[in-house]
Coordinates of C-alpha atoms and ligand atoms in Angstrom, one line a residue:
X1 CA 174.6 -56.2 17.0
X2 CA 174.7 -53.6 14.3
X3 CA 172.5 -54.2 11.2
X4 CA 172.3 -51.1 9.5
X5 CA 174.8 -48.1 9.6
X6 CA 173.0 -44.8 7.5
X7 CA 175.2 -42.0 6.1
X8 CA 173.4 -38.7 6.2
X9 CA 173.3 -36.8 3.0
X10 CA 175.2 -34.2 5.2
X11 CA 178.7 -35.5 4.7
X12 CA 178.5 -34.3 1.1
X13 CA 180.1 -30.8 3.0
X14 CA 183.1 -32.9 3.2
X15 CA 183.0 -36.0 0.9
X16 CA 180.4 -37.2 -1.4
X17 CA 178.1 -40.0 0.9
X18 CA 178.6 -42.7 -1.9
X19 CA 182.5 -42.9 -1.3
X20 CA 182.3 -43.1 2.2
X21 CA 179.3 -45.7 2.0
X22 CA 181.7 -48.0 -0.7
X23 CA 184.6 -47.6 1.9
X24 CA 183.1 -49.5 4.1
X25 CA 181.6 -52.4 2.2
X26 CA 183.4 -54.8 4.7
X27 CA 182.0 -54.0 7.9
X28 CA 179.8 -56.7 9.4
X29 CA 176.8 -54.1 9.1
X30 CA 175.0 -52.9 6.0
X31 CA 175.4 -49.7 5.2
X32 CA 173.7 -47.1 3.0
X33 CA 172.8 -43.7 2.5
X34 CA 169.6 -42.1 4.2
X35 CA 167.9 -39.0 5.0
X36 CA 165.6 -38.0 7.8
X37 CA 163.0 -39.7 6.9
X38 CA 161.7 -43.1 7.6
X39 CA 164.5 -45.0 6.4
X40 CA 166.6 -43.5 9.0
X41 CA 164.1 -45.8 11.7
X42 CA 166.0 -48.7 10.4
X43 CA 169.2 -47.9 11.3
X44 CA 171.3 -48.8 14.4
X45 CA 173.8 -45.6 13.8
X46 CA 174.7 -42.6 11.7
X47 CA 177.4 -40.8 10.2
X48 CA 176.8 -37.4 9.5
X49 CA 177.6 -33.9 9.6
X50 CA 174.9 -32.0 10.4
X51 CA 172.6 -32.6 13.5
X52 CA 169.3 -33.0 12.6
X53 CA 166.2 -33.1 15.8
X54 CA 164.8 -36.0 13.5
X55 CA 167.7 -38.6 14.8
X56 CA 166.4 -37.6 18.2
X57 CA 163.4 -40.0 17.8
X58 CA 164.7 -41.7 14.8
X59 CA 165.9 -44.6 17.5
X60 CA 169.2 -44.4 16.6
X61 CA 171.3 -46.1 19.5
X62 CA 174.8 -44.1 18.2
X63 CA 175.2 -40.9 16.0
X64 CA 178.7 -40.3 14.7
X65 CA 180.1 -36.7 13.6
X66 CA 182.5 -36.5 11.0
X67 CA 183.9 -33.4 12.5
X68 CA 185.9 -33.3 15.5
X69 CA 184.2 -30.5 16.8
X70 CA 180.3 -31.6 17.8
X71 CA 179.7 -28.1 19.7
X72 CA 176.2 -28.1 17.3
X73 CA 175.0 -31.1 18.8
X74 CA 172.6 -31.4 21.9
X75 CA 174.3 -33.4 24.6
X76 CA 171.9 -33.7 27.2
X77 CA 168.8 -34.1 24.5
X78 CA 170.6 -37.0 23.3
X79 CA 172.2 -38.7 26.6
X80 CA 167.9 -38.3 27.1
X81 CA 166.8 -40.6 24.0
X82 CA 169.1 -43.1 24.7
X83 CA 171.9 -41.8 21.8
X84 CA 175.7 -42.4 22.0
X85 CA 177.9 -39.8 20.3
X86 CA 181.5 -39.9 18.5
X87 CA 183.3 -37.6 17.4
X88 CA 186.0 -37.5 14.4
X89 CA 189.0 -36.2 16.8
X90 CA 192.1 -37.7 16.5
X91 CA 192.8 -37.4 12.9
X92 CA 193.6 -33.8 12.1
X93 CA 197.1 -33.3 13.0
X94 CA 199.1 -33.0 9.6
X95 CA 196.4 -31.5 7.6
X96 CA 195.3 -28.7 10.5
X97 CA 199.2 -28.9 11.3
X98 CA 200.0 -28.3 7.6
X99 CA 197.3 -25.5 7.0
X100 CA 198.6 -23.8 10.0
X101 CA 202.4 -23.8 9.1
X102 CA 201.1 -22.5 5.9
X103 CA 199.8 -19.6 7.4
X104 CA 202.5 -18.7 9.6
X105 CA 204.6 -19.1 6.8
X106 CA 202.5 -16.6 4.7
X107 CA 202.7 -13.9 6.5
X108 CA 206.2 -14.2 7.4
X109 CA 207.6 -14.5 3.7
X110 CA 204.5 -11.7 2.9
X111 CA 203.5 -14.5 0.1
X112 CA 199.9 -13.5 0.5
X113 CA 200.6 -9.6 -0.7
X114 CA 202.2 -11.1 -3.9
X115 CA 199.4 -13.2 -4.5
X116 CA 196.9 -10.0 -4.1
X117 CA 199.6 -8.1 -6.3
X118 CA 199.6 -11.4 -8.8
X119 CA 195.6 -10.8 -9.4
X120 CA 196.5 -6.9 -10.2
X121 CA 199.7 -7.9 -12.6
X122 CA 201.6 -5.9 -10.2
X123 CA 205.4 -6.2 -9.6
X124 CA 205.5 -4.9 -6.3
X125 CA 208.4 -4.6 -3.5
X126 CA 207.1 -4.5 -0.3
X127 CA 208.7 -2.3 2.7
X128 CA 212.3 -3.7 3.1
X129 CA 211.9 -4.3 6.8
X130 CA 208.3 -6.3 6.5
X131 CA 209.7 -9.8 5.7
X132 CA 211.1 -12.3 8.7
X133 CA 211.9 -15.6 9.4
X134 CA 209.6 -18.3 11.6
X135 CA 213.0 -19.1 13.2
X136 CA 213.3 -17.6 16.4
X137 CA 209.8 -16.6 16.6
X138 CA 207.1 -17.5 19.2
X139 CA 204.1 -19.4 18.4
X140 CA 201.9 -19.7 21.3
X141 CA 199.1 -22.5 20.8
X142 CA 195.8 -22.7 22.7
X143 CA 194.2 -26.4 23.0
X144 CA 197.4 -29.0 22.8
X145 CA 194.6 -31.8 21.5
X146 CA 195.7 -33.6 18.0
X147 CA 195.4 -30.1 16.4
X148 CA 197.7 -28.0 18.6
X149 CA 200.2 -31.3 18.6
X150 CA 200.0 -31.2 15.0
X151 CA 201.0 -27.6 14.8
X152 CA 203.5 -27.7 17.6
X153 CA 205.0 -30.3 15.8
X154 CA 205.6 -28.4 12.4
X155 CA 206.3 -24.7 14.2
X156 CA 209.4 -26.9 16.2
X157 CA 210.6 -28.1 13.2
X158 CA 210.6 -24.6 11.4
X159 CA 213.0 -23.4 14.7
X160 CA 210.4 -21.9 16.5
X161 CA 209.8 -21.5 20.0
X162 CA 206.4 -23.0 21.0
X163 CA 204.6 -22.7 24.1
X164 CA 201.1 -23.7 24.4
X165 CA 197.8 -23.3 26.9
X166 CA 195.6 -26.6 28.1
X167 CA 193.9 -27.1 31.0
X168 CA 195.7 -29.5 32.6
X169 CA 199.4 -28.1 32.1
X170 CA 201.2 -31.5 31.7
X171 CA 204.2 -31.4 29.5
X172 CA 203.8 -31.5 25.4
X173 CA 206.4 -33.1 23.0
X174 CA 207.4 -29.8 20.7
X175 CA 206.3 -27.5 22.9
X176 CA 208.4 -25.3 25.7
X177 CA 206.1 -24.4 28.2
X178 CA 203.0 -25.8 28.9
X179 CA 200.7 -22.9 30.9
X180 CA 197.1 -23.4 32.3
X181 CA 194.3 -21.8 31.0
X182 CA 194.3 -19.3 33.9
X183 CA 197.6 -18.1 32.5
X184 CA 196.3 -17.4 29.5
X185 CA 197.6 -13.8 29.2
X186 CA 200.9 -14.7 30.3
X187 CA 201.4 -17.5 27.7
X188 CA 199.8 -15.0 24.6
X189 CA 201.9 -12.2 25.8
X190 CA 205.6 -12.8 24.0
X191 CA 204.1 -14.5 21.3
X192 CA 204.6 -13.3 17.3
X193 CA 201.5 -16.0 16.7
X194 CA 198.6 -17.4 18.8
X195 CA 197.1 -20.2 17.2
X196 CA 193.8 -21.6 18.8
X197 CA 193.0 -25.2 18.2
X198 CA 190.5 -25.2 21.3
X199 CA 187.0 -27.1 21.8
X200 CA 184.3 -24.8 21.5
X201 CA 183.0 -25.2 25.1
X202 CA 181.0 -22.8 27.5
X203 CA 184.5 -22.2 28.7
X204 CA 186.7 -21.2 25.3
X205 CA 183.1 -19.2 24.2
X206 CA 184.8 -15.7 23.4
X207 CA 188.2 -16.7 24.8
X208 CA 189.6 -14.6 22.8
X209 CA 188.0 -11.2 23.7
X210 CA 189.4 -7.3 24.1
X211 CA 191.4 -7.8 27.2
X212 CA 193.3 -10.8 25.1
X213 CA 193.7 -8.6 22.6
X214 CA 195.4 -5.7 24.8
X215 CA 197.5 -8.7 25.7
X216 CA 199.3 -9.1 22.4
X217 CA 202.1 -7.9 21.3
X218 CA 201.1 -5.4 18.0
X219 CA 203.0 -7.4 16.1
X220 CA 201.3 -10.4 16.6
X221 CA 199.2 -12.6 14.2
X222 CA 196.1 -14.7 15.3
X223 CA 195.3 -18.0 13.5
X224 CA 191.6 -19.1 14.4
X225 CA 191.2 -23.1 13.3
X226 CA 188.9 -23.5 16.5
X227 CA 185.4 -22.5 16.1
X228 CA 184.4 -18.7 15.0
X229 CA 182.9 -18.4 18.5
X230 CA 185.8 -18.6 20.3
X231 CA 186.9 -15.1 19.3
X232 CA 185.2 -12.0 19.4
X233 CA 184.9 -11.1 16.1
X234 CA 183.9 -7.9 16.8
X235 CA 187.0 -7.2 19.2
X236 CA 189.3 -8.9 16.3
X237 CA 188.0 -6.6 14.0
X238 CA 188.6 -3.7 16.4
X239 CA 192.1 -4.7 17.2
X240 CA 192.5 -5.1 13.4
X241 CA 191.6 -1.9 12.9
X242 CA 193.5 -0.3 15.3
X243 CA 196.8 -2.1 14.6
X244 CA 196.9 -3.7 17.6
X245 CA 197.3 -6.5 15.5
X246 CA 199.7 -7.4 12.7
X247 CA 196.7 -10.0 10.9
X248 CA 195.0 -13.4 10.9
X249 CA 194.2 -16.4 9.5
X250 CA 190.6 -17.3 10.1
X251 CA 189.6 -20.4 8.8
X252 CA 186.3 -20.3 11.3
X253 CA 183.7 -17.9 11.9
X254 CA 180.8 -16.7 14.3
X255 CA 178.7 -17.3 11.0
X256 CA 179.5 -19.2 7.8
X257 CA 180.0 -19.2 5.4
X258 CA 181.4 -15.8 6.2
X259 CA 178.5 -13.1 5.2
X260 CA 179.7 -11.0 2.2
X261 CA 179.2 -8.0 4.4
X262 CA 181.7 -8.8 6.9
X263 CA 184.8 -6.5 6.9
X264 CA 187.6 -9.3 7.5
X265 CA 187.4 -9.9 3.6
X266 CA 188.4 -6.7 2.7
X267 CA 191.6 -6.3 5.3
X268 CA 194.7 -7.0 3.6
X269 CA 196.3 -8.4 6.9
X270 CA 193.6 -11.2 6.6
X271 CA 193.8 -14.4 5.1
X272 CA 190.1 -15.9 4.7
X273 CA 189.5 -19.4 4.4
X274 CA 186.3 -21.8 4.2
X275 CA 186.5 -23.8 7.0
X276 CA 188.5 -26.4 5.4
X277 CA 191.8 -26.3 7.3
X278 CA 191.3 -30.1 7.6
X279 CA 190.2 -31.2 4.3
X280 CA 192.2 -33.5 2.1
X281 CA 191.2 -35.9 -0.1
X282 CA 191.7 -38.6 2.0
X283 CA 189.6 -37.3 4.8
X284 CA 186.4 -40.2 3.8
X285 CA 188.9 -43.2 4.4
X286 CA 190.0 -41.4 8.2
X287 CA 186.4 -42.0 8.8
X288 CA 185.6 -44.7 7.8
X289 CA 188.6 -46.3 10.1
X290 CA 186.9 -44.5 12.7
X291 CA 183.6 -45.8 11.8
X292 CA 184.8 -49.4 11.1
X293 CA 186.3 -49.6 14.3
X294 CA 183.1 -48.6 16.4
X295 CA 180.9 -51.0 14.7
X296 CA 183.4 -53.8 15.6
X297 CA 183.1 -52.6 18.9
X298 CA 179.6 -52.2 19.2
X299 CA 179.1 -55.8 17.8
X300 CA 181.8 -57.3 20.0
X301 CA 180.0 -55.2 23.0
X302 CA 183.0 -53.1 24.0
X303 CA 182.8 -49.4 24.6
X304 CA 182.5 -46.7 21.7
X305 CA 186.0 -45.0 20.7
X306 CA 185.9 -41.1 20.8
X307 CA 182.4 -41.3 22.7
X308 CA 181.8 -37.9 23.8
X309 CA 177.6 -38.6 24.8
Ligands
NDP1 P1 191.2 -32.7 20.9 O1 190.0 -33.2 21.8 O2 192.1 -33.6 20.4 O3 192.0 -31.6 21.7 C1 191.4 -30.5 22.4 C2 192.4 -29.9 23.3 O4 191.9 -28.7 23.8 C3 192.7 -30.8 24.4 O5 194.1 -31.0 24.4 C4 192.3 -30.0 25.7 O6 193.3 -30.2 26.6 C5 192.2 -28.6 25.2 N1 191.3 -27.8 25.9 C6 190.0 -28.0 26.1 N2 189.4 -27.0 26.8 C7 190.3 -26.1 27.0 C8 190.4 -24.8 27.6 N3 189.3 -24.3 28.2 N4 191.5 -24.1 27.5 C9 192.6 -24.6 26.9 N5 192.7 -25.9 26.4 C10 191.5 -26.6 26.4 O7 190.5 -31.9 19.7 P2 191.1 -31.6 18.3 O8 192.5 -31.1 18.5 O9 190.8 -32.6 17.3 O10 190.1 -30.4 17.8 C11 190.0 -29.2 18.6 C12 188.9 -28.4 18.0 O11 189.3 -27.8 16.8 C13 187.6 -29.1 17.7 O12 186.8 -29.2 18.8 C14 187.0 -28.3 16.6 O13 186.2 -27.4 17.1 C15 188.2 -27.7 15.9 N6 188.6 -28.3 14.6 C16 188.6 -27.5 13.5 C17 189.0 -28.1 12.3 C18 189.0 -27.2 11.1 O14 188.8 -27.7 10.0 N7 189.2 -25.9 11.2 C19 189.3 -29.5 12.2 C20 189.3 -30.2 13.4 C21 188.9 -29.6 14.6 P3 193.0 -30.3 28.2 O15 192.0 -31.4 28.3 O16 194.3 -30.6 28.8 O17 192.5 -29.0 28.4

């Protein structure tokens, strides 16, 4: 049975802890908001968003990640003490779907050069032959989870052609052709836009690197809602540079937040958000679903949902 369920101050990146804690007043468990410290020993599980090396010997018997993504979390340290880990997937479709449409759109309509020219009070035309359409372009998605579905979904529906890269190359509602990962140059290669919506895993680490980048057309945009790690950076940058690449939509990076230094904010081609392709307002009451759910299931001793450890 679950007693006690803690939420870890940590969510606040996403949600303030308080909301999430009300939202689930009716589970069978009591639930309240605790740091690392020695009220954390009382509880049974945790919803967070950091990982902290305290749960390790907190003993927790389940840790669950408000993000999909749980590549900051030690698998085999944890499988060790005797922790279960879930992770948030499943409910990012529209909003990563939305963010991503967005995007495309941007640059295709050149919305994001009015906006600079907007802060300047300048009416500017730009070149007559830099505006297109989405229809009848190529949108080539890496990772065909609930992110890459979600996308798929909206590029279909704005007449693009969608093709898209998984590891196990089984056929996709909204989407073309399905390649393996081994065919990764082949499925980038005709594309206007690569969007990656991959797992940061020792396999997608610097997936996208120089020789994917010599693969693109030179008119083709990147959208990174991944993790910063699965790209280069410093081969983006030097495709960037060299206009091997039209521009991209990064909404992840190697580090964030993204260090004032970095010479992505200052390209005009690049369109710089905070990691918060996902976020909506409603994001707390996803997870608490996802929360209620498991603690119904621990207590009715069925297996965890989205259990990744
Ligand atoms: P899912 O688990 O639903 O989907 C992941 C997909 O990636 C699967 O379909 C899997 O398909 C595919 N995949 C795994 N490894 C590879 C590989 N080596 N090559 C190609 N495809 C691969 O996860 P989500 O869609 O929810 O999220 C994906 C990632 O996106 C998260 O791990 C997280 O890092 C990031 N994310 C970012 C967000 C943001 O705010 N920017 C929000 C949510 C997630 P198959 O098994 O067939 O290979």
């Amino acid at each position: 049975m679950v007693s006690q369920v803690g939420i870890h101050p940590s969510v606040e990146r996403l949600f303030p802890p308080a909301v999430l804690r009300d939202a689930l007043s009716d589970v069978d468990a009591e639930v309240r908001v605790v740091d690392t410290g020695a009220a954390l020993g009382e509880c049974d599980g945790l919803v967070t968003f950091e990982y902290d090396a305290g749960f390790l010997s907190a003993g927790l018997d389940w840790v669950h990640s408000i993000q999909s993504g749980v590549d900051r979390f030690p698998f085999e340290e944890l499988e060790a003490h005797g922790v279960r880990l879930t992770n948030s997937a499943g409910i990012h479709g529209d909003t990563v779907g939305e963010t991503v449409a967005g995007y495309m759109l941007q640059f295709a309509r050149g919305l994001h050069h009015h906006r600079t020219n907007q802060t300047e009070r300048e009416w500017s035309y730009p070149a007559w032959d830099s505006a297109f359409t989405l229809r009848g372009q190529t949108l080539c998605v890496v990772g065909l989870g609930t992110l890459g579905r979600g996308i798929a979904m909206r590029a279909d529906a704005l007449g693009m052609d969608v093709v898209g890269v998984r590891r196990t190359p089984t056929p996709v509602d909204h989407v073309d052709t399905v390649y393996p990962t081994t065919e990764l140059h082949e499925a980038i290669g005709d594309a206007r836009f690569v969007a990656l919506a991959v797992p940061l895993t020792d396999r997608t680490s610097g997936l996208m690197a120089r020789s994917e980048f010599e693969a693109l057309r030179d008119d083709a945009y990147l959208i990174n809602v991944a993790r910063g790690a699965v790209v280069d950076q410093s081969a983006l940058v030097a495709a960037l540079r060299s206009d091997a690449l039209a521009g991209a939509a990064l909404d992840v990076f190697e580090t964030e937040p993204l260090p004032a230094e970095s010479p992505l904010w200052g390209m005009e081609n690049v369109v710089v958000t905070p990691h918060t392709a996902a976020a909506t307002h409603e994001y707390y009451r996803r997870i608490a679903a996802l929360v209620r759910e498991n603690v119904r299931r621990l207590n009715d001793e069925e297996g965890l949902a989205n259990r990744v450890v």
